[in-house]
mmCIF file of C-alpha atoms in Angstrom:
data_model
loop_
_atom_site.group_PDB
_atom_site.id
_atom_site.type_symbol
_atom_site.label_atom_id
_atom_site.label_comp_id
_atom_site.label_asym_id
_atom_site.label_seq_id
_atom_site.Cartn_x
_atom_site.Cartn_y
_atom_site.Cartn_z
ATOM 1 C CA ALA Q 129 -51.621 -17.067 217.032
ATOM 2 C CA SER Q 130 -52.032 -20.533 215.549
ATOM 3 C CA LEU Q 131 -49.422 -19.644 212.923
ATOM 4 C CA LEU Q 132 -46.841 -19.774 215.718
ATOM 5 C CA LEU Q 133 -47.556 -23.464 216.245
ATOM 6 C CA PRO Q 134 -45.646 -26.065 214.269
ATOM 7 C CA ARG Q 135 -47.737 -27.482 211.420
ATOM 8 C CA ARG Q 136 -47.962 -30.887 213.177
ATOM 9 C CA VAL Q 137 -49.831 -29.124 216.009
ATOM 10 C CA ARG Q 138 -51.542 -26.309 214.090
ATOM 11 C CA GLU Q 139 -53.645 -28.550 211.861
ATOM 12 C CA PRO Q 140 -55.105 -30.784 214.596
ATOM 13 C CA ALA Q 141 -55.555 -27.712 216.834
ATOM 14 C CA THR Q 142 -57.603 -26.102 214.067
ATOM 15 C CA VAL Q 143 -59.790 -29.207 213.897
ATOM 16 C CA LEU Q 144 -60.234 -29.248 217.672
ATOM 17 C CA TYR Q 145 -61.122 -25.550 217.652
ATOM 18 C CA ALA Q 146 -63.651 -26.114 214.862
ATOM 19 C CA PHE Q 147 -65.400 -28.846 216.842
ATOM 20 C CA CYS Q 148 -65.419 -26.749 220.037
ATOM 21 C CA ARG Q 149 -66.849 -23.781 218.132
ATOM 22 C CA ILE Q 150 -69.543 -25.878 216.433
ATOM 23 C CA ALA Q 151 -70.458 -27.530 219.737
ATOM 24 C CA ASP Q 152 -70.658 -24.238 221.637
ATOM 25 C CA ASP Q 153 -72.763 -22.623 218.910
ATOM 26 C CA ALA Q 154 -75.087 -25.649 218.676
ATOM 27 C CA VAL Q 155 -75.826 -25.542 222.397
ATOM 28 C CA ASP Q 156 -76.148 -21.743 222.531
ATOM 29 C CA ASP Q 157 -78.343 -21.574 219.425
ATOM 30 C CA ALA Q 158 -80.640 -24.329 220.715
ATOM 31 C CA GLY Q 159 -81.670 -22.144 223.647
ATOM 32 C CA PRO Q 160 -82.866 -23.504 226.973
ATOM 33 C CA ALA Q 161 -85.665 -25.592 225.440
ATOM 34 C CA GLY Q 162 -83.435 -27.402 222.954
ATOM 35 C CA SER Q 163 -80.090 -27.478 224.706
ATOM 36 C CA ASP Q 164 -80.456 -31.000 226.129
ATOM 37 C CA ALA Q 165 -81.176 -32.324 222.651
ATOM 38 C CA ALA Q 166 -78.211 -30.389 221.229
ATOM 39 C CA VAL Q 167 -75.848 -31.871 223.837
ATOM 40 C CA ASP Q 168 -77.272 -35.353 223.220
ATOM 41 C CA GLU Q 169 -76.686 -34.931 219.480
ATOM 42 C CA LEU Q 170 -73.097 -33.817 220.130
ATOM 43 C CA ARG Q 171 -72.533 -36.889 222.323
ATOM 44 C CA GLU Q 172 -73.871 -39.092 219.533
ATOM 45 C CA ARG Q 173 -71.498 -37.401 217.112
ATOM 46 C CA LEU Q 174 -68.621 -38.141 219.495
ATOM 47 C CA ASP Q 175 -69.751 -41.760 219.770
ATOM 48 C CA ARG Q 176 -69.475 -42.072 215.997
ATOM 49 C CA ILE Q 177 -66.173 -40.175 215.895
ATOM 50 C CA TYR Q 178 -64.602 -42.475 218.481
ATOM 51 C CA ARG Q 179 -65.988 -45.580 216.731
ATOM 52 C CA GLY Q 180 -64.220 -44.424 213.578
ATOM 53 C CA ASP Q 181 -67.534 -43.913 211.777
ATOM 54 C CA PRO Q 182 -67.951 -40.122 211.818
ATOM 55 C CA ALA Q 183 -71.005 -38.373 210.420
ATOM 56 C CA ASP Q 184 -70.647 -37.011 206.911
ATOM 57 C CA HIS Q 185 -69.487 -33.617 208.126
ATOM 58 C CA PRO Q 186 -65.985 -32.257 207.441
ATOM 59 C CA VAL Q 187 -65.323 -31.414 211.093
ATOM 60 C CA ASP Q 188 -66.476 -34.835 212.312
ATOM 61 C CA ARG Q 189 -64.317 -36.635 209.746
ATOM 62 C CA ALA Q 190 -61.285 -34.494 210.615
ATOM 63 C CA LEU Q 191 -61.832 -34.838 214.373
ATOM 64 C CA SER Q 192 -62.125 -38.612 214.041
ATOM 65 C CA GLU Q 193 -58.731 -38.682 212.376
ATOM 66 C CA VAL Q 194 -57.225 -36.397 215.048
ATOM 67 C CA VAL Q 195 -58.589 -38.276 218.074
ATOM 68 C CA HIS Q 196 -57.405 -41.615 216.707
ATOM 69 C CA ARG Q 197 -54.027 -40.450 215.437
ATOM 70 C CA ARG Q 198 -53.251 -38.456 218.607
ATOM 71 C CA ALA Q 199 -55.072 -40.710 221.109
ATOM 72 C CA VAL Q 200 -57.162 -37.852 222.521
ATOM 73 C CA PRO Q 201 -58.986 -39.225 225.576
ATOM 74 C CA ARG Q 202 -62.758 -39.265 225.121
ATOM 75 C CA ALA Q 203 -63.195 -38.173 228.742
ATOM 76 C CA LEU Q 204 -61.843 -34.724 227.853
ATOM 77 C CA LEU Q 205 -64.452 -34.104 225.161
ATOM 78 C CA ASP Q 206 -67.192 -35.569 227.359
ATOM 79 C CA ALA Q 207 -66.246 -33.166 230.168
ATOM 80 C CA LEU Q 208 -66.283 -30.261 227.707
ATOM 81 C CA LEU Q 209 -69.831 -31.173 226.660
ATOM 82 C CA GLU Q 210 -70.844 -31.493 230.305
ATOM 83 C CA GLY Q 211 -69.707 -27.909 230.902
ATOM 84 C CA MET Q 212 -71.655 -26.764 227.847
ATOM 85 C CA ALA Q 213 -74.720 -28.519 229.231
ATOM 86 C CA TRP Q 214 -74.244 -26.644 232.519
ATOM 87 C CA ASP Q 215 -74.179 -23.410 230.522
ATOM 88 C CA ALA Q 216 -77.328 -24.329 228.658
ATOM 89 C CA GLU Q 217 -79.232 -25.089 231.850
ATOM 90 C CA GLY Q 218 -78.265 -21.682 233.250
ATOM 91 C CA ARG Q 219 -76.366 -23.142 236.174
ATOM 92 C CA ARG Q 220 -75.078 -20.606 238.665
ATOM 93 C CA TYR Q 221 -72.174 -21.086 241.039
ATOM 94 C CA GLU Q 222 -72.327 -20.499 244.767
ATOM 95 C CA THR Q 223 -68.583 -20.396 245.409
ATOM 96 C CA LEU Q 224 -65.349 -19.885 243.543
ATOM 97 C CA GLU Q 225 -64.707 -23.622 243.941
ATOM 98 C CA ASP Q 226 -68.000 -24.330 242.167
ATOM 99 C CA LEU Q 227 -66.965 -21.975 239.373
ATOM 100 C CA TYR Q 228 -63.625 -23.787 239.090
ATOM 101 C CA ALA Q 229 -65.531 -27.028 238.398
ATOM 102 C CA TYR Q 230 -67.270 -25.326 235.465
ATOM 103 C CA ALA Q 231 -64.069 -23.716 234.157
ATOM 104 C CA ALA Q 232 -62.241 -27.043 234.379
ATOM 105 C CA ARG Q 233 -64.842 -28.545 232.067
ATOM 106 C CA VAL Q 234 -65.135 -25.798 229.465
ATOM 107 C CA ALA Q 235 -61.519 -24.636 229.411
ATOM 108 C CA GLY Q 236 -59.261 -26.912 231.443
ATOM 109 C CA THR Q 237 -60.210 -29.702 229.057
ATOM 110 C CA VAL Q 238 -59.137 -27.587 226.095
ATOM 111 C CA GLY Q 239 -55.772 -26.946 227.737
ATOM 112 C CA ALA Q 240 -55.327 -30.681 228.284
ATOM 113 C CA MET Q 241 -56.355 -31.516 224.708
ATOM 114 C CA MET Q 242 -53.949 -28.937 223.284
ATOM 115 C CA THR Q 243 -51.163 -30.458 225.372
ATOM 116 C CA VAL Q 244 -52.038 -33.926 224.086
ATOM 117 C CA LEU Q 245 -51.849 -32.561 220.529
ATOM 118 C CA MET Q 246 -48.416 -31.122 221.287
ATOM 119 C CA GLY Q 247 -47.180 -34.437 222.614
ATOM 120 C CA PRO Q 248 -46.580 -34.309 226.383
ATOM 121 C CA ARG Q 249 -48.535 -36.800 228.473
ATOM 122 C CA ASP Q 250 -46.777 -36.092 231.762
ATOM 123 C CA GLU Q 251 -49.291 -35.680 234.585
ATOM 124 C CA GLY Q 252 -47.688 -32.454 235.832
ATOM 125 C CA VAL Q 253 -47.649 -30.877 232.369
ATOM 126 C CA LEU Q 254 -51.290 -31.803 231.786
ATOM 127 C CA ALA Q 255 -52.270 -30.392 235.185
ATOM 128 C CA ARG Q 256 -50.570 -27.057 234.406
ATOM 129 C CA ALA Q 257 -52.294 -26.965 231.000
ATOM 130 C CA CYS Q 258 -55.631 -27.431 232.767
ATOM 131 C CA ASP Q 259 -54.725 -24.666 235.214
ATOM 132 C CA LEU Q 260 -53.938 -22.350 232.310
ATOM 133 C CA GLY Q 261 -57.279 -23.152 230.661
ATOM 134 C CA VAL Q 262 -59.124 -22.429 233.918
ATOM 135 C CA ALA Q 263 -57.231 -19.145 234.363
ATOM 136 C CA MET Q 264 -58.138 -18.088 230.844
ATOM 137 C CA GLN Q 265 -61.807 -18.945 231.453
ATOM 138 C CA LEU Q 266 -61.852 -16.957 234.691
ATOM 139 C CA THR Q 267 -60.315 -14.029 232.790
ATOM 140 C CA ASN Q 268 -63.066 -14.283 230.165
ATOM 141 C CA ILE Q 269 -65.706 -14.372 232.891
ATOM 142 C CA ALA Q 270 -64.253 -11.256 234.539
ATOM 143 C CA ARG Q 271 -64.078 -9.471 231.177
ATOM 144 C CA ASP Q 272 -67.640 -10.372 230.155
ATOM 145 C CA VAL Q 273 -69.669 -9.824 233.351
ATOM 146 C CA GLY Q 274 -71.968 -7.251 231.726
ATOM 147 C CA GLU Q 275 -72.309 -9.088 228.414
ATOM 148 C CA ASP Q 276 -73.096 -12.361 230.186
ATOM 149 C CA ALA Q 277 -75.608 -10.648 232.482
ATOM 150 C CA ALA Q 278 -77.330 -9.125 229.445
ATOM 151 C CA ARG Q 279 -77.788 -12.718 228.200
ATOM 152 C CA GLY Q 280 -79.139 -13.830 231.570
ATOM 153 C CA ARG Q 281 -75.942 -15.637 232.518
ATOM 154 C CA VAL Q 282 -74.279 -15.143 235.884
ATOM 155 C CA TYR Q 283 -70.884 -16.677 236.479
ATOM 156 C CA ILE Q 284 -69.744 -14.515 239.388
ATOM 157 C CA PRO Q 285 -70.029 -16.651 242.539
ATOM 158 C CA LEU Q 286 -73.335 -15.969 244.243
ATOM 159 C CA ALA Q 287 -71.582 -15.654 247.607
ATOM 160 C CA TRP Q 288 -69.557 -12.749 246.175
ATOM 161 C CA LEU Q 289 -72.700 -11.047 244.903
ATOM 162 C CA ARG Q 290 -74.319 -11.316 248.327
ATOM 163 C CA GLU Q 291 -71.235 -9.736 249.897
ATOM 164 C CA VAL Q 292 -71.883 -6.580 247.854
ATOM 165 C CA GLY Q 293 -75.642 -6.701 248.326
ATOM 166 C CA LEU Q 294 -76.629 -7.966 244.872
ATOM 167 C CA GLY Q 295 -78.714 -10.917 243.831
ATOM 168 C CA PRO Q 296 -78.154 -12.674 240.500
ATOM 169 C CA ASP Q 297 -81.406 -11.327 239.073
ATOM 170 C CA GLU Q 298 -80.317 -7.800 239.980
ATOM 171 C CA LEU Q 299 -77.038 -8.350 238.159
ATOM 172 C CA VAL Q 300 -78.948 -9.554 235.092
ATOM 173 C CA ALA Q 301 -81.202 -6.474 235.256
ATOM 174 C CA ILE Q 302 -78.136 -4.210 235.431
ATOM 175 C CA GLY Q 303 -76.600 -6.004 232.448
ATOM 176 C CA ARG Q 304 -79.767 -5.538 230.405
ATOM 177 C CA ASP Q 305 -79.984 -1.799 231.109
#
């Protein structure tokens, strides 16, 4: 799909995707015991990237160039890492509104960053891009209920589970069967 983007957007989008992928894998691979340290390391990497002194890693060097050339707000990447930290700690969500807060961090931010890379800075356009990111995350959650449960992750609002007589641990047990 990235081939449909103009080159001026495709290249920085590829860099952004690479960082998001590396960050997600670092937190997931660290497991619960090491996830805080992984998120802290990612924040330190962002500190260096935004100072213009990236670590000697191709993705960090490329992301530093992208965030400075395109003026990508640091708050967006910080919110993304916050959502990853929530994942790592196994946070569960009582209501759909609580789940929206998570989706806004892990996907709404990506929608906003992609919009920044494309050029628009209009508040309404950025808000719709965030909405699209959240919608895509909710779609992924709906698609992956069993896979997530098998990994011990429950994103379905706990209030919804109670309505059908399930607890989160029961959902995880079903996913692991």
